[in-house]
Amino acid sequence: AQSVTQLDSQVPVFEEAPVELRCNYSSSVSVYLFWYVQYPNQGLQLLLKYLSGSTLVKGINGFEAEFNKSQTSFHLRKPSVHISDTAEYFCAVSDTGGFKTIFGAGTRLFVKA
Amino acid sequence: GAGVSQSPSNKVTEKGKDVELRCDPISGHTALYWYRQSLGQGLEFLIYFQGNSAPDKSGLPSDRFSAERTGGSVSTLTIQRTQQEDSAVYLCASSINTGGTGELFFGEGSRLTVL
């Protein structure tokens, strides 16, 4: 069975600073990886996903993530954050065998002026 | 409908009562998930339906929880003899793709409060 660990429960950062939200996973089979975002008082929406091919994946709103198989990581990055990026970010994994999608505990990103 | 629809949006109940939460997925989506979102706990997987296959119930926390999906569309999550620790937001999601590659589309959730 797969699992997901998000190493930081909260990340405060100043506006226009870079940010990295960390995600590690474990699985005995190949995986697909996702980042979802939940803005305050809104539902979850897909930010980006890795299925195969290039290990650097670009998503909406200037976010990108890099799949590192040897380190079993899928960290999310943005070079310059905005106040509007304040939200909760969830890393998720589904494996090529069981198909169900499992989520991490989430990371709350606070962007300060 | 245009998106995943969940009802009720809010439910307050007394400890020991049964509750039913409904999810109407996006038309044509074969996969349907239920998750539970509690403060600080992230999204806890509960159950997964894929087409006509037997559901994956491995995430249901106790035998007080059950879910069904009728006609491959609407799903109902039932919690019997509710406890205060059942208080959470219950999220439903659907997906068109099989094989775990597809984007999950989430409903707004049903917030359950057990007094």
mmCIF file of C-alpha atoms in Angstrom:
data_model
loop_
_atom_site.group_PDB
_atom_site.id
_atom_site.type_symbol
_atom_site.label_atom_id
_atom_site.label_comp_id
_atom_site.label_asym_id
_atom_site.label_seq_id
_atom_site.Cartn_x
_atom_site.Cartn_y
_atom_site.Cartn_z
ATOM 1 C CA ALA A 1 0.000 0.000 0.000
ATOM 2 C CA GLN A 2 1.158 3.510 -0.731
ATOM 3 C CA SER A 3 1.492 6.398 1.710
ATOM 4 C CA VAL A 4 2.279 10.099 1.543
ATOM 5 C CA THR A 5 4.197 12.277 4.006
ATOM 6 C CA GLN A 6 4.103 16.032 3.865
ATOM 7 C CA LEU A 7 6.967 17.156 6.027
ATOM 8 C CA ASP A 8 5.709 20.630 6.921
ATOM 9 C CA SER A 9 2.277 21.272 8.396
ATOM 10 C CA GLN A 10 2.625 25.060 8.025
ATOM 11 C CA VAL A 11 4.902 27.236 5.909
ATOM 12 C CA PRO A 12 4.926 31.010 6.451
ATOM 13 C CA VAL A 13 6.647 33.046 3.749
ATOM 14 C CA PHE A 14 6.839 36.659 2.671
ATOM 15 C CA GLU A 15 5.313 37.811 -0.594
ATOM 16 C CA GLU A 16 7.639 37.500 -3.614
ATOM 17 C CA ALA A 17 9.871 35.015 -1.801
ATOM 18 C CA PRO A 18 10.431 31.494 -3.177
ATOM 19 C CA VAL A 19 8.745 28.533 -1.523
ATOM 20 C CA GLU A 20 9.140 24.757 -1.483
ATOM 21 C CA LEU A 21 6.533 22.411 -0.041
ATOM 22 C CA ARG A 22 7.917 18.962 0.599
ATOM 23 C CA CYS A 23 6.300 15.636 -0.172
ATOM 24 C CA ASN A 24 7.630 12.109 0.154
ATOM 25 C CA TYR A 25 5.814 8.934 -0.748
ATOM 26 C CA SER A 26 6.236 5.221 -0.318
ATOM 27 C CA SER A 27 4.969 2.524 -2.618
ATOM 28 C CA SER A 28 6.002 -0.919 -3.732
ATOM 29 C CA VAL A 29 4.926 -0.235 -7.309
ATOM 30 C CA SER A 30 5.107 2.596 -9.799
ATOM 31 C CA VAL A 31 3.086 5.648 -8.872
ATOM 32 C CA TYR A 32 1.322 8.653 -10.237
ATOM 33 C CA LEU A 33 1.770 11.851 -8.236
ATOM 34 C CA PHE A 34 -0.442 14.889 -7.761
ATOM 35 C CA TRP A 35 -0.623 18.223 -5.970
ATOM 36 C CA TYR A 36 -4.026 19.660 -5.121
ATOM 37 C CA VAL A 37 -4.788 23.083 -3.665
ATOM 38 C CA GLN A 38 -7.631 24.153 -1.399
ATOM 39 C CA TYR A 39 -8.147 27.912 -1.165
ATOM 40 C CA PRO A 40 -9.976 29.241 1.913
ATOM 41 C CA ASN A 41 -13.634 28.209 1.878
ATOM 42 C CA GLN A 42 -13.287 26.475 -1.477
ATOM 43 C CA GLY A 43 -13.100 22.902 -2.708
ATOM 44 C CA LEU A 44 -9.945 21.079 -3.754
ATOM 45 C CA GLN A 45 -8.644 21.525 -7.280
ATOM 46 C CA LEU A 46 -5.775 19.968 -9.203
ATOM 47 C CA LEU A 47 -2.569 22.003 -9.322
ATOM 48 C CA LEU A 48 -0.394 19.590 -11.325
ATOM 49 C CA LYS A 49 0.309 15.905 -11.861
ATOM 50 C CA TYR A 50 3.113 13.554 -12.839
ATOM 51 C CA LEU A 51 2.205 10.445 -14.825
ATOM 52 C CA SER A 52 5.358 9.714 -16.840
ATOM 53 C CA GLY A 53 8.021 11.367 -18.963
ATOM 54 C CA SER A 54 9.774 14.540 -17.886
ATOM 55 C CA THR A 55 10.332 14.615 -14.160
ATOM 56 C CA LEU A 56 9.723 18.380 -13.994
ATOM 57 C CA VAL A 57 6.044 19.139 -14.142
ATOM 58 C CA LYS A 58 4.541 22.590 -14.509
ATOM 59 C CA GLY A 59 1.118 23.446 -13.169
ATOM 60 C CA ILE A 60 -1.241 26.355 -12.817
ATOM 61 C CA ASN A 61 -0.382 29.672 -11.151
ATOM 62 C CA GLY A 62 3.372 29.325 -11.714
ATOM 63 C CA PHE A 63 3.843 26.222 -9.571
ATOM 64 C CA GLU A 64 6.079 23.337 -10.579
ATOM 65 C CA ALA A 65 7.124 20.043 -9.021
ATOM 66 C CA GLU A 66 9.928 17.599 -9.609
ATOM 67 C CA PHE A 67 9.595 13.842 -9.377
ATOM 68 C CA ASN A 68 12.671 12.234 -7.832
ATOM 69 C CA LYS A 69 12.366 8.471 -7.930
ATOM 70 C CA SER A 70 15.547 7.722 -5.990
ATOM 71 C CA GLN A 71 14.465 9.976 -3.128
ATOM 72 C CA THR A 72 10.777 9.103 -3.512
ATOM 73 C CA SER A 73 9.929 12.780 -3.430
ATOM 74 C CA PHE A 74 7.657 15.165 -5.318
ATOM 75 C CA HIS A 75 8.370 18.615 -3.893
ATOM 76 C CA LEU A 76 6.305 21.611 -5.003
ATOM 77 C CA ARG A 77 8.030 24.912 -5.759
ATOM 78 C CA LYS A 78 7.238 28.451 -6.794
ATOM 79 C CA PRO A 79 9.954 31.061 -7.384
ATOM 80 C CA SER A 80 7.883 34.033 -6.195
ATOM 81 C CA VAL A 81 4.672 33.704 -4.204
ATOM 82 C CA HIS A 82 1.697 36.061 -4.010
ATOM 83 C CA ILE A 83 -0.749 36.769 -1.218
ATOM 84 C CA SER A 84 -3.335 34.884 -3.276
ATOM 85 C CA ASP A 85 -1.293 31.670 -2.982
ATOM 86 C CA THR A 86 -2.321 31.405 0.666
ATOM 87 C CA ALA A 87 -4.059 28.034 0.790
ATOM 88 C CA GLU A 88 -3.675 24.440 1.894
ATOM 89 C CA TYR A 89 -1.707 22.206 -0.437
ATOM 90 C CA PHE A 90 -2.117 18.439 -0.586
ATOM 91 C CA CYS A 91 0.242 15.927 -2.136
ATOM 92 C CA ALA A 92 -1.394 12.734 -3.400
ATOM 93 C CA VAL A 93 -0.337 9.419 -4.889
ATOM 94 C CA SER A 94 -2.055 6.626 -6.737
ATOM 95 C CA ASP A 95 -0.312 3.434 -7.700
ATOM 96 C CA THR A 96 -0.491 1.640 -10.993
ATOM 97 C CA GLY A 97 -1.911 -1.439 -9.305
ATOM 98 C CA GLY A 98 -4.644 -0.433 -6.890
ATOM 99 C CA PHE A 99 -5.583 2.863 -8.517
ATOM 100 C CA LYS A 100 -6.995 4.562 -5.431
ATOM 101 C CA THR A 101 -5.627 8.008 -4.616
ATOM 102 C CA ILE A 102 -4.153 8.642 -1.174
ATOM 103 C CA PHE A 103 -3.518 12.126 0.212
ATOM 104 C CA GLY A 104 -1.013 13.563 2.631
ATOM 105 C CA ALA A 105 -1.944 15.568 5.716
ATOM 106 C CA GLY A 106 -1.582 18.869 3.877
ATOM 107 C CA THR A 107 0.651 21.933 4.194
ATOM 108 C CA ARG A 108 -0.807 25.317 5.032
ATOM 109 C CA LEU A 109 1.001 28.046 3.108
ATOM 110 C CA PHE A 110 0.712 31.539 4.621
ATOM 111 C CA VAL A 111 1.954 34.350 2.411
ATOM 112 C CA LYS A 112 2.604 37.559 4.323
ATOM 113 C CA ALA A 113 2.888 41.068 2.926
ATOM 114 C CA GLY B 1 -24.708 18.334 -13.440
ATOM 115 C CA ALA B 2 -21.697 20.525 -14.046
ATOM 116 C CA GLY B 3 -19.801 19.394 -10.969
ATOM 117 C CA VAL B 4 -19.853 16.970 -8.076
ATOM 118 C CA SER B 5 -22.827 17.707 -5.885
ATOM 119 C CA GLN B 6 -23.016 16.802 -2.206
ATOM 120 C CA SER B 7 -25.864 17.080 0.251
ATOM 121 C CA PRO B 8 -26.482 18.171 2.878
ATOM 122 C CA SER B 9 -23.823 20.864 3.030
ATOM 123 C CA ASN B 10 -24.176 20.983 6.810
ATOM 124 C CA LYS B 11 -25.571 18.414 9.199
ATOM 125 C CA VAL B 12 -25.822 18.706 12.972
ATOM 126 C CA THR B 13 -26.901 15.577 14.777
ATOM 127 C CA GLU B 14 -26.969 14.120 18.238
ATOM 128 C CA LYS B 15 -24.635 11.389 19.359
ATOM 129 C CA GLY B 16 -26.103 7.976 18.599
ATOM 130 C CA LYS B 17 -28.200 9.041 15.607
ATOM 131 C CA ASP B 18 -27.683 7.728 12.083
ATOM 132 C CA VAL B 19 -26.801 10.069 9.210
ATOM 133 C CA GLU B 20 -26.779 9.734 5.443
ATOM 134 C CA LEU B 21 -24.603 11.838 3.167
ATOM 135 C CA ARG B 22 -25.247 11.943 -0.551
ATOM 136 C CA CYS B 23 -22.910 12.416 -3.510
ATOM 137 C CA ASP B 24 -23.929 12.963 -7.115
ATOM 138 C CA PRO B 25 -20.804 12.632 -9.279
ATOM 139 C CA ILE B 26 -20.101 14.187 -12.652
ATOM 140 C CA SER B 27 -22.011 12.341 -15.345
ATOM 141 C CA GLY B 28 -19.897 9.682 -17.009
ATOM 142 C CA HIS B 29 -17.303 9.485 -14.258
ATOM 143 C CA THR B 30 -16.682 5.857 -13.416
ATOM 144 C CA ALA B 31 -14.608 6.349 -10.268
ATOM 145 C CA LEU B 32 -16.035 7.741 -7.028
ATOM 146 C CA TYR B 33 -14.232 8.364 -3.758
ATOM 147 C CA TRP B 34 -15.231 9.355 -0.229
ATOM 148 C CA TYR B 35 -12.696 11.110 1.995
ATOM 149 C CA ARG B 36 -12.914 12.573 5.484
ATOM 150 C CA GLN B 37 -11.209 15.882 6.245
ATOM 151 C CA SER B 38 -10.520 16.668 9.874
ATOM 152 C CA LEU B 39 -8.489 19.563 11.205
ATOM 153 C CA GLY B 40 -4.830 18.622 11.097
ATOM 154 C CA GLN B 41 -5.551 15.195 9.648
ATOM 155 C CA GLY B 42 -5.550 15.927 5.943
ATOM 156 C CA LEU B 43 -7.772 13.871 3.689
ATOM 157 C CA GLU B 44 -8.439 10.425 5.077
ATOM 158 C CA PHE B 45 -9.398 7.865 2.430
ATOM 159 C CA LEU B 46 -12.640 6.062 3.251
ATOM 160 C CA ILE B 47 -13.924 4.128 0.232
ATOM 161 C CA TYR B 48 -13.446 3.898 -3.544
ATOM 162 C CA PHE B 49 -15.875 2.731 -6.211
ATOM 163 C CA GLN B 50 -14.674 1.920 -9.736
ATOM 164 C CA GLY B 51 -17.297 0.972 -12.286
ATOM 165 C CA ASN B 52 -18.942 -2.331 -11.488
ATOM 166 C CA SER B 53 -16.014 -3.659 -9.478
ATOM 167 C CA ALA B 54 -16.286 -4.432 -5.799
ATOM 168 C CA PRO B 55 -15.547 -1.244 -3.832
ATOM 169 C CA ASP B 56 -12.298 -0.772 -1.935
ATOM 170 C CA LYS B 57 -13.552 -0.337 1.638
ATOM 171 C CA SER B 58 -10.142 -0.470 3.267
ATOM 172 C CA GLY B 59 -10.370 3.059 4.660
ATOM 173 C CA LEU B 60 -13.670 2.790 6.515
ATOM 174 C CA PRO B 61 -12.806 3.399 10.189
ATOM 175 C CA SER B 62 -15.372 1.070 11.724
ATOM 176 C CA ASP B 63 -18.386 -1.074 10.907
ATOM 177 C CA ARG B 64 -20.585 1.926 11.722
ATOM 178 C CA PHE B 65 -19.564 3.323 8.329
ATOM 179 C CA SER B 66 -20.930 2.004 5.063
ATOM 180 C CA ALA B 67 -21.417 3.277 1.538
ATOM 181 C CA GLU B 68 -23.195 2.227 -1.571
ATOM 182 C CA ARG B 69 -23.320 3.411 -5.136
ATOM 183 C CA THR B 70 -26.499 2.785 -7.048
ATOM 184 C CA GLY B 71 -26.549 2.340 -10.801
ATOM 185 C CA GLY B 72 -22.940 3.411 -11.042
ATOM 186 C CA SER B 73 -23.864 6.984 -10.244
ATOM 187 C CA VAL B 74 -25.175 8.432 -6.975
ATOM 188 C CA SER B 75 -23.476 7.324 -3.774
ATOM 189 C CA THR B 76 -24.621 7.422 -0.167
ATOM 190 C CA LEU B 77 -22.309 7.306 2.835
ATOM 191 C CA THR B 78 -24.089 6.137 5.981
ATOM 192 C CA ILE B 79 -22.788 6.554 9.505
ATOM 193 C CA GLN B 80 -24.686 4.636 12.144
ATOM 194 C CA ARG B 81 -24.762 5.497 15.853
ATOM 195 C CA THR B 82 -22.689 8.646 15.310
ATOM 196 C CA GLN B 83 -19.960 9.564 17.777
ATOM 197 C CA GLN B 84 -18.400 12.956 18.444
ATOM 198 C CA GLU B 85 -15.175 11.843 16.762
ATOM 199 C CA ASP B 86 -17.147 11.447 13.522
ATOM 200 C CA SER B 87 -17.406 15.242 13.303
ATOM 201 C CA ALA B 88 -15.567 16.275 10.130
ATOM 202 C CA VAL B 89 -16.074 17.383 6.546
ATOM 203 C CA TYR B 90 -16.908 14.458 4.304
ATOM 204 C CA LEU B 91 -15.705 14.982 0.750
ATOM 205 C CA CYS B 92 -16.782 13.136 -2.359
ATOM 206 C CA ALA B 93 -14.732 13.104 -5.550
ATOM 207 C CA SER B 94 -15.202 11.559 -8.965
ATOM 208 C CA SER B 95 -12.888 10.820 -11.863
ATOM 209 C CA ILE B 96 -13.375 9.843 -15.475
ATOM 210 C CA ASN B 97 -10.164 7.892 -15.908
ATOM 211 C CA THR B 98 -9.398 4.435 -14.748
ATOM 212 C CA GLY B 99 -5.950 3.347 -13.659
ATOM 213 C CA GLY B 100 -5.411 6.113 -11.146
ATOM 214 C CA THR B 101 -4.193 8.653 -13.693
ATOM 215 C CA GLY B 102 -7.190 10.911 -13.746
ATOM 216 C CA GLU B 103 -7.853 14.177 -12.010
ATOM 217 C CA LEU B 104 -10.240 13.979 -9.091
ATOM 218 C CA PHE B 105 -13.074 16.485 -9.091
ATOM 219 C CA PHE B 106 -14.267 17.281 -5.598
ATOM 220 C CA GLY B 107 -17.597 18.371 -4.231
ATOM 221 C CA GLU B 108 -17.930 21.135 -1.664
ATOM 222 C CA GLY B 109 -18.260 18.617 1.124
ATOM 223 C CA SER B 110 -20.760 17.796 3.842
ATOM 224 C CA ARG B 111 -19.830 19.212 7.238
ATOM 225 C CA LEU B 112 -21.008 16.862 9.981
ATOM 226 C CA THR B 113 -21.196 18.003 13.580
ATOM 227 C CA VAL B 114 -22.061 15.427 16.223
ATOM 228 C CA LEU B 115 -23.150 16.955 19.522
#
